[in-house]
GROMACS .gro file of C-alpha atoms in nm:
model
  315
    1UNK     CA    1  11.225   3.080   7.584
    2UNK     CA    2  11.239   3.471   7.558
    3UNK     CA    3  11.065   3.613   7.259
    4UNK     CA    4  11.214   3.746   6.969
    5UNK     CA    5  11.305   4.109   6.991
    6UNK     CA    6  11.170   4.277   6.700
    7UNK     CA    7  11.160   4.650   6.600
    8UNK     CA    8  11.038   4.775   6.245
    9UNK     CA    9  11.208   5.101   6.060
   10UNK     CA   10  11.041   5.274   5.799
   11UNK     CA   11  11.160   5.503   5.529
   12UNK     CA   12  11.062   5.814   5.404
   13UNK     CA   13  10.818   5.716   5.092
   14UNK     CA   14  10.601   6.052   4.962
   15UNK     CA   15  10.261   5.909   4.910
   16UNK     CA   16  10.419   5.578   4.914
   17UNK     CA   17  10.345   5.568   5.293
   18UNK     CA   18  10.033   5.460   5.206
   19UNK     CA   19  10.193   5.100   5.136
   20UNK     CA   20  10.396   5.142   5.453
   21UNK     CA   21  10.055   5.164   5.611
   22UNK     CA   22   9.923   4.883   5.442
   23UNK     CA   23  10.196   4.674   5.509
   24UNK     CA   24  10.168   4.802   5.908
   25UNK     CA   25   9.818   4.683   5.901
   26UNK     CA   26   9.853   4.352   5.786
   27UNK     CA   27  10.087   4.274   6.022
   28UNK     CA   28   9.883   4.362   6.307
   29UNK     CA   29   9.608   4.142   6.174
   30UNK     CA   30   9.852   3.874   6.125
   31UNK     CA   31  10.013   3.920   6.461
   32UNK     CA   32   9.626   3.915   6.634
   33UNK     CA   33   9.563   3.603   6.447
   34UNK     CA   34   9.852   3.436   6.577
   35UNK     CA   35   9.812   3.509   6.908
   36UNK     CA   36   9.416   3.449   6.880
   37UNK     CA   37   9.554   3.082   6.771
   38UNK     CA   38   9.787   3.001   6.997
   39UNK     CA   39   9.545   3.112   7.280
   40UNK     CA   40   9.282   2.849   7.130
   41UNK     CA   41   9.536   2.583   7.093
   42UNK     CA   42   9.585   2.538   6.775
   43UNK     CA   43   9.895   2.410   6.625
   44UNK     CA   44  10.093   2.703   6.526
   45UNK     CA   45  10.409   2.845   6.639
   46UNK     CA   46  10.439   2.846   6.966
   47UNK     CA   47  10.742   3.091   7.059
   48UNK     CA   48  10.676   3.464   7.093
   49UNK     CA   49  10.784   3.793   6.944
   50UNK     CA   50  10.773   4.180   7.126
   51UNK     CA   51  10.763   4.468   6.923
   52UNK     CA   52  10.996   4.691   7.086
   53UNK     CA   53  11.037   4.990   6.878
   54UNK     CA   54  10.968   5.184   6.606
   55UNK     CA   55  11.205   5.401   6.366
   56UNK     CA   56  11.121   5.641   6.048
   57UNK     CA   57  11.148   5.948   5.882
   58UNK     CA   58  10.906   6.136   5.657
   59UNK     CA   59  10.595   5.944   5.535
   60UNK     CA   60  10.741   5.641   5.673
   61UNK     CA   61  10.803   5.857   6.032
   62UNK     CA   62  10.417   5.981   5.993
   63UNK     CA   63  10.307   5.586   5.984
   64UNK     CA   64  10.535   5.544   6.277
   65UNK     CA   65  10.311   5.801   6.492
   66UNK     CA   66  10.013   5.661   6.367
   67UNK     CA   67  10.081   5.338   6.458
   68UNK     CA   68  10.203   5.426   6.804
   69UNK     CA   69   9.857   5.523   6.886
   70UNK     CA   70   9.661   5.344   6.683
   71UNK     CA   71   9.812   4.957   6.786
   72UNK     CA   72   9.715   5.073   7.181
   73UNK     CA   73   9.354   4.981   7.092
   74UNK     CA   74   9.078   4.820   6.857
   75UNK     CA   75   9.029   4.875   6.515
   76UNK     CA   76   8.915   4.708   6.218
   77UNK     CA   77   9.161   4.579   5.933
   78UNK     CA   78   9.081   4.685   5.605
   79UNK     CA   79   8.982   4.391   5.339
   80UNK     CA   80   8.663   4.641   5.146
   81UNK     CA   81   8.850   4.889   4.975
   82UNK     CA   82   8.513   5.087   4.942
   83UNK     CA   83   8.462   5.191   5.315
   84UNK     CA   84   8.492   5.513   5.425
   85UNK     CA   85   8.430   5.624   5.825
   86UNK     CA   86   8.650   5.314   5.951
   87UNK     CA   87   8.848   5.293   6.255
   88UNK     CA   88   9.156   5.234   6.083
   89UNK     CA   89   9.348   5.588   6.117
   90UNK     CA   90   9.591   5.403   5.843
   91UNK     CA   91   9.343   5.358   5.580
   92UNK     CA   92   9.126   5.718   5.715
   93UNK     CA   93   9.470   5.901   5.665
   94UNK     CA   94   9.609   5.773   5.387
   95UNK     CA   95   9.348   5.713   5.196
   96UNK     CA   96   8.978   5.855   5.302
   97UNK     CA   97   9.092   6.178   5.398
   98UNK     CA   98   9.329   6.273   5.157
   99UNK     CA   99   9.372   6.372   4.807
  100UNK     CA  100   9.537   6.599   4.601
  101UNK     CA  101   9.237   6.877   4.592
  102UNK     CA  102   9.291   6.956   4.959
  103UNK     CA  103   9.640   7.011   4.901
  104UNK     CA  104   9.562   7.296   4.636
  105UNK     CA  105   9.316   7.458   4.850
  106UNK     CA  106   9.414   7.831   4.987
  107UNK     CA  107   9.287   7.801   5.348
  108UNK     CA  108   9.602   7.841   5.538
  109UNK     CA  109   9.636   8.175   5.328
  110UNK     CA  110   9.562   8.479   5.560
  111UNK     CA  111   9.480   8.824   5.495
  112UNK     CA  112   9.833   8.965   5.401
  113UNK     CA  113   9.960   8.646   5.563
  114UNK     CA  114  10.299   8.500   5.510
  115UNK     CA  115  10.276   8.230   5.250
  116UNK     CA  116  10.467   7.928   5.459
  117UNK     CA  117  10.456   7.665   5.163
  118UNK     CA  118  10.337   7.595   4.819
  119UNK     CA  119  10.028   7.339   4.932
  120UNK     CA  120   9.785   7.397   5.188
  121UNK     CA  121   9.891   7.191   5.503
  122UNK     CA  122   9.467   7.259   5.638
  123UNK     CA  123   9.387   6.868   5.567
  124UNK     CA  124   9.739   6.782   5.751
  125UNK     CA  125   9.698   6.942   6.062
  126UNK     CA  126   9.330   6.766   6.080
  127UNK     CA  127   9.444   6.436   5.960
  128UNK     CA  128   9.731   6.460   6.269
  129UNK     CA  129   9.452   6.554   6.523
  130UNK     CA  130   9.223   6.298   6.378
  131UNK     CA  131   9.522   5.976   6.383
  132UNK     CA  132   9.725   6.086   6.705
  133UNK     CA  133   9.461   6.005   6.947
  134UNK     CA  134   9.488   5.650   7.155
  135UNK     CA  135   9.197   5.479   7.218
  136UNK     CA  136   9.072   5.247   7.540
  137UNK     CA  137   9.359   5.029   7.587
  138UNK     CA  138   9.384   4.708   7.444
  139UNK     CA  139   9.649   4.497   7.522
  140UNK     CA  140   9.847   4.320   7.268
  141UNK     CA  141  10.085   4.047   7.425
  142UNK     CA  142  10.329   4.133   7.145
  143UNK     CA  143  10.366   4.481   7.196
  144UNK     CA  144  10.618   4.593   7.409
  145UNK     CA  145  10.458   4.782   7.733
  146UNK     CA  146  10.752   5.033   7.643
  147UNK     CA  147  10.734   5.049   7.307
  148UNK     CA  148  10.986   5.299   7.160
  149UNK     CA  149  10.983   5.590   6.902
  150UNK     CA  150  11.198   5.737   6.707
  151UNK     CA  151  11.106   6.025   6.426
  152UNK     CA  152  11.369   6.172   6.227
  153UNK     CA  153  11.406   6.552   6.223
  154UNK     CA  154  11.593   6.808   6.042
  155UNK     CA  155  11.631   7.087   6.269
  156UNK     CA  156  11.676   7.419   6.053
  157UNK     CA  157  11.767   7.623   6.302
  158UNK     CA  158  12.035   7.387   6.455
  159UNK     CA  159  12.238   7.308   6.721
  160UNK     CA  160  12.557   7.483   6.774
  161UNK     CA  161  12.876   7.376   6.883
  162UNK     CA  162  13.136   7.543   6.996
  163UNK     CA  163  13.513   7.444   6.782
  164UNK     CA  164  13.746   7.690   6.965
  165UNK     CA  165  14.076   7.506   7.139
  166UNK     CA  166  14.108   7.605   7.523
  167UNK     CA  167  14.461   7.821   7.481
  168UNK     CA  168  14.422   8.146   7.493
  169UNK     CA  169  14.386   8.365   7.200
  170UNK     CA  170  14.220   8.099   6.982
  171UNK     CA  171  13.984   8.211   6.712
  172UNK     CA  172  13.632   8.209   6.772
  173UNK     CA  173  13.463   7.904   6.526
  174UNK     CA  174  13.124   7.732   6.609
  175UNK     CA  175  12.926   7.477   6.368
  176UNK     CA  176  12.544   7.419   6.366
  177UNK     CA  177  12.424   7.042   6.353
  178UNK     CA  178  12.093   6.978   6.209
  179UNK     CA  179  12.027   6.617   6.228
  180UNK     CA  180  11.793   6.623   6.487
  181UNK     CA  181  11.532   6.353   6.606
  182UNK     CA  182  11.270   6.280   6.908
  183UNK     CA  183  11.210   5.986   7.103
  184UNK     CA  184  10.916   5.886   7.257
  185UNK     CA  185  10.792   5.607   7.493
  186UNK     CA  186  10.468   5.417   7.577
  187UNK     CA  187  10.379   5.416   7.937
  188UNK     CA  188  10.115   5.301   8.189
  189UNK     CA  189   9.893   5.661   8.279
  190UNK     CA  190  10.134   5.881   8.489
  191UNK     CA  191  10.406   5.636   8.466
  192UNK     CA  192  10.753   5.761   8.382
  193UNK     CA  193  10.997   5.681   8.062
  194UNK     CA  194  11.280   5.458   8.100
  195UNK     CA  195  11.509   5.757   7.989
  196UNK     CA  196  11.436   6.158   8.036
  197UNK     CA  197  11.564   6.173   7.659
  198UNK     CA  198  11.190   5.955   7.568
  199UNK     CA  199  10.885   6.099   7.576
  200UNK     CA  200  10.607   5.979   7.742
  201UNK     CA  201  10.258   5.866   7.575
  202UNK     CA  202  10.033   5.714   7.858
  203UNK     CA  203   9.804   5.466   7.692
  204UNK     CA  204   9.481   5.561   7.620
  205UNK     CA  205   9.519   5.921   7.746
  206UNK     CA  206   9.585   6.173   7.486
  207UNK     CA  207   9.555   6.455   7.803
  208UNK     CA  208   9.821   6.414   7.947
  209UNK     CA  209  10.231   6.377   7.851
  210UNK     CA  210  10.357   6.393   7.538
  211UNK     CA  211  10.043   6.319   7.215
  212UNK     CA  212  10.006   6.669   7.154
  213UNK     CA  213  10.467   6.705   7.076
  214UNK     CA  214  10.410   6.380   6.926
  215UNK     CA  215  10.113   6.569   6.688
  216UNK     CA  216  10.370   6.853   6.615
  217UNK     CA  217  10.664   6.578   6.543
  218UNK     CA  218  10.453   6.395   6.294
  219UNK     CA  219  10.403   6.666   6.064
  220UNK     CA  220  10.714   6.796   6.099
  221UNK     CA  221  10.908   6.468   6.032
  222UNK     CA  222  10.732   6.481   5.682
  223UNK     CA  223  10.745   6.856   5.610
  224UNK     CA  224  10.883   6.801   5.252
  225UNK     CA  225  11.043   7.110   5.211
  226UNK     CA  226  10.892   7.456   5.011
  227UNK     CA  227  10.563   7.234   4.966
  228UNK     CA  228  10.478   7.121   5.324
  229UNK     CA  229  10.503   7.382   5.577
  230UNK     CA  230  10.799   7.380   5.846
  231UNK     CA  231  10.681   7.284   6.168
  232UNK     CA  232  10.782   7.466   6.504
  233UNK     CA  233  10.899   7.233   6.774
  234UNK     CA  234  10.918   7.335   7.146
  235UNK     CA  235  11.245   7.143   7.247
  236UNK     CA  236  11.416   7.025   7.621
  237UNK     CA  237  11.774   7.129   7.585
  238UNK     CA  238  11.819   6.822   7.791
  239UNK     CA  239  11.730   6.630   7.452
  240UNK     CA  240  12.125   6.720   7.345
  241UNK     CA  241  12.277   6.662   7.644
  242UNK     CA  242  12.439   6.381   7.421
  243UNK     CA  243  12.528   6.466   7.067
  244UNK     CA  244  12.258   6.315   6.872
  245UNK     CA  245  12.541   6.170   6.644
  246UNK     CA  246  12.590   5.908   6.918
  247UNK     CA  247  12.474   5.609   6.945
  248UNK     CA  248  12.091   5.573   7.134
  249UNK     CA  249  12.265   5.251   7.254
  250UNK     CA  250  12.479   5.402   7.621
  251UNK     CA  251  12.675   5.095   7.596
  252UNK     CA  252  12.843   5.227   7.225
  253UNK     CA  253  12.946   5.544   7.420
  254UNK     CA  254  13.263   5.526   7.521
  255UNK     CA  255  13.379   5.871   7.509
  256UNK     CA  256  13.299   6.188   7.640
  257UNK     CA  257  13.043   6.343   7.570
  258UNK     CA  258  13.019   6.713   7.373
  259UNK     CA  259  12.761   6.968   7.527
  260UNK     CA  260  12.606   7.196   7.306
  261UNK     CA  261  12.759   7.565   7.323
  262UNK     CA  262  12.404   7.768   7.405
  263UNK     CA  263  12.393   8.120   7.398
  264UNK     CA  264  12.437   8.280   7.735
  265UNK     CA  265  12.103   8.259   7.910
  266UNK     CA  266  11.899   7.995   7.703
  267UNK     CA  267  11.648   7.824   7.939
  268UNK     CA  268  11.571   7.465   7.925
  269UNK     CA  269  11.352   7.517   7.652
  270UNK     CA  270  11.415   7.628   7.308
  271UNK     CA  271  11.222   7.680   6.958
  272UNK     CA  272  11.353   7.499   6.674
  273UNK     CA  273  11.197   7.510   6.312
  274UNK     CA  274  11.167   7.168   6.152
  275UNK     CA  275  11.158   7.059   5.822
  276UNK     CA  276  11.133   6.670   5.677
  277UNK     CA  277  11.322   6.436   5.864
  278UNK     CA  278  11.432   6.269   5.515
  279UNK     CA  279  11.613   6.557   5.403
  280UNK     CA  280  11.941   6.435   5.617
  281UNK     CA  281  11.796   6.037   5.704
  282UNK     CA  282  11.563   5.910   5.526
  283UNK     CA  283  11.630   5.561   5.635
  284UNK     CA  284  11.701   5.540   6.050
  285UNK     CA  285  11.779   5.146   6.029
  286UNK     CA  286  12.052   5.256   6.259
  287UNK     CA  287  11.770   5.399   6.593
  288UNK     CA  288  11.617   5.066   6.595
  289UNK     CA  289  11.907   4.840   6.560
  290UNK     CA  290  12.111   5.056   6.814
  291UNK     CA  291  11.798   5.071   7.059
  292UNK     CA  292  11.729   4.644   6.995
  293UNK     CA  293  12.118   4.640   7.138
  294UNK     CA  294  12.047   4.841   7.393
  295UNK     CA  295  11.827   4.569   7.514
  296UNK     CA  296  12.054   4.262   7.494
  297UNK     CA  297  12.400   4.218   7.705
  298UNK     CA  298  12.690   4.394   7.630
  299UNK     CA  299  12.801   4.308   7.294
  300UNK     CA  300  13.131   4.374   7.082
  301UNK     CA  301  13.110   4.662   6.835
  302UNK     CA  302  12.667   4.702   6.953
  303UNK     CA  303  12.650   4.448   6.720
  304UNK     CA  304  12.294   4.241   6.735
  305UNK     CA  305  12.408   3.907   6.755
  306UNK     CA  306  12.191   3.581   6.708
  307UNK     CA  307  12.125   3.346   6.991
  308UNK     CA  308  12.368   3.056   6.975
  309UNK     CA  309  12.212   2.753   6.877
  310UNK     CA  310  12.285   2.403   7.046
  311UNK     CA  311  12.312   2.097   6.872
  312UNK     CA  312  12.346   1.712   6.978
  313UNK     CA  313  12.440   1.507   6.693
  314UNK     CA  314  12.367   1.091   6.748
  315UNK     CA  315  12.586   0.886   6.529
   0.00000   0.00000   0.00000
């Protein structure tokens, strides 16, 4: 029997991530303890489950991150709420490392410095360091070897389009579209990403690919605006090759596609400025759901059907 596909969105929250994290947690230890069992043969469930991806935006985007990296390896679940120096990056960022003083400190004030937003970001930028790092591998048979990301973005400088007709002598209109996102994959150390729109974080190696965008995307995806400070993202113009109003599912696109309308000699990089991911969806339901399709046979409307069920009936 194939395992159940399963992938987990989370919403943006404020300080409310915290429970998001919580939650996160105890389904990890739940999920080892399972799997623990059915190794040792005790009468429990025996069908299996693969986490294949993960959705959010804002705080619920930030436990997303943390999570990516931090169900790669070991770490100890949280039952003493009295601990401090634990290896649970949840309960260290959310909780240990945190707390409204930091946030009304003046360190990120220079000398005659632009003032960027109204709290100090200093304990943000550590906290991201501190969480984003994978540890040794530890494989988890429910975790997807390719298990997916998705953080919501909103992209203040934007993405233009171009709305002119082809006839000559057409007015010259454009639009900017600032729902933006980034996708990022889990992969074996120099392995590649099943799509050159993901990402890739090699497990256990936070040298090489993508950790240190992924650091940037975290805090950017929860950059509540005028108090957090806007983040700076380093983007491949490749990433809008398809209009990120489309499905992540290919087999929902069945049109052509719209290119972006650069300016005349952008590279294949750009700079985009990034506030919280929650200010246009707070709530991607629609990543993970789209991206579980993508996984399944063609289906009508990328629709996630259930499994049909078989039944003998004895009269």
């Amino acid at each position: 029997m194939p395992p159940f596909r399963l992938g987990i969105n989370m919403a943006g929250a404020v300080s409310a991530g915290a429970y998001t994290a919580g939650v996160l947690d105890f389904l990890t230890e739940a999920l080892d303890g399972w799997y623990a069992a059915k190794a040792n043969g005790d009468p429990v469930p025996r069908h299996d489950v693969s986490l294949e991806v993960l959705s959010g935006a804002s705080a619920g985007g930030m436990c997303a991150a943390i999570a990516s990296a931090m169900i790669q390896g070991d770490f100890q679940h949280i039952h003493d709420t009295s601990l401090v120096g634990t290896t649970n990056t949840f309960y260290e960022s959310w909780v240990n490392k945190i707390d409204i003083t930091k946030l009304l400190g003046t360190d990120d004030l220079a000398a005659d410095g632009p003032v960027f937003s109204l709290l100090d970001c200093t304990i943000i930028d550590e906290i991201a360091k501190f969480a984003l790092v994978p540890g040794p591998a530890k494989p988890r048979a429910y975790i997807s070897p390719s298990l997916t990301l998705f953080l919501t973005l909103t992209n203040v400088s934007g993405i233009p389009y171009s709305l002119n007709d082809v006839g000559d002598g057409s007015p010259a209109e454009s639009s900017m579209y600032h729902a933006d996102r980034l996708r990022f994959e889990t992969v074996a150390p120099g392995g590649r990403t099943s799509t050159p729109s993901a990402k890739p974080l090699p497990k256990g190696d936070s040298t090489q690919g993508a950790w240190p965008l992924l650091v940037e995307a975290a805090k950017a995806t929860g950059a509540f605006p005028i108090f957090l400070r806007p983040r700076e993202l380093k983007r491949d113009i490749v990433d809008y090759d398809i209009p990120l109003w489309e499905s992540v599912n290919p087999l929902a696109i069945t049109k052509p596609t719209i290119r972006p309308s650069w300016p005349a000699g952008t590279g294949p990089t750009i700079q985009t400025i990034n506030v919280d991911g929650g200010v246009i969806n707070n709530d991607p339901f629609d990543l993970a759901h789209d991206y579980l399709a993508s996984l399944a046979p063609a289906s009508p409307d990328n629709v996630n059907a259930p499994a049909p069920q078989t039944r003998t009936a004895q009269w």
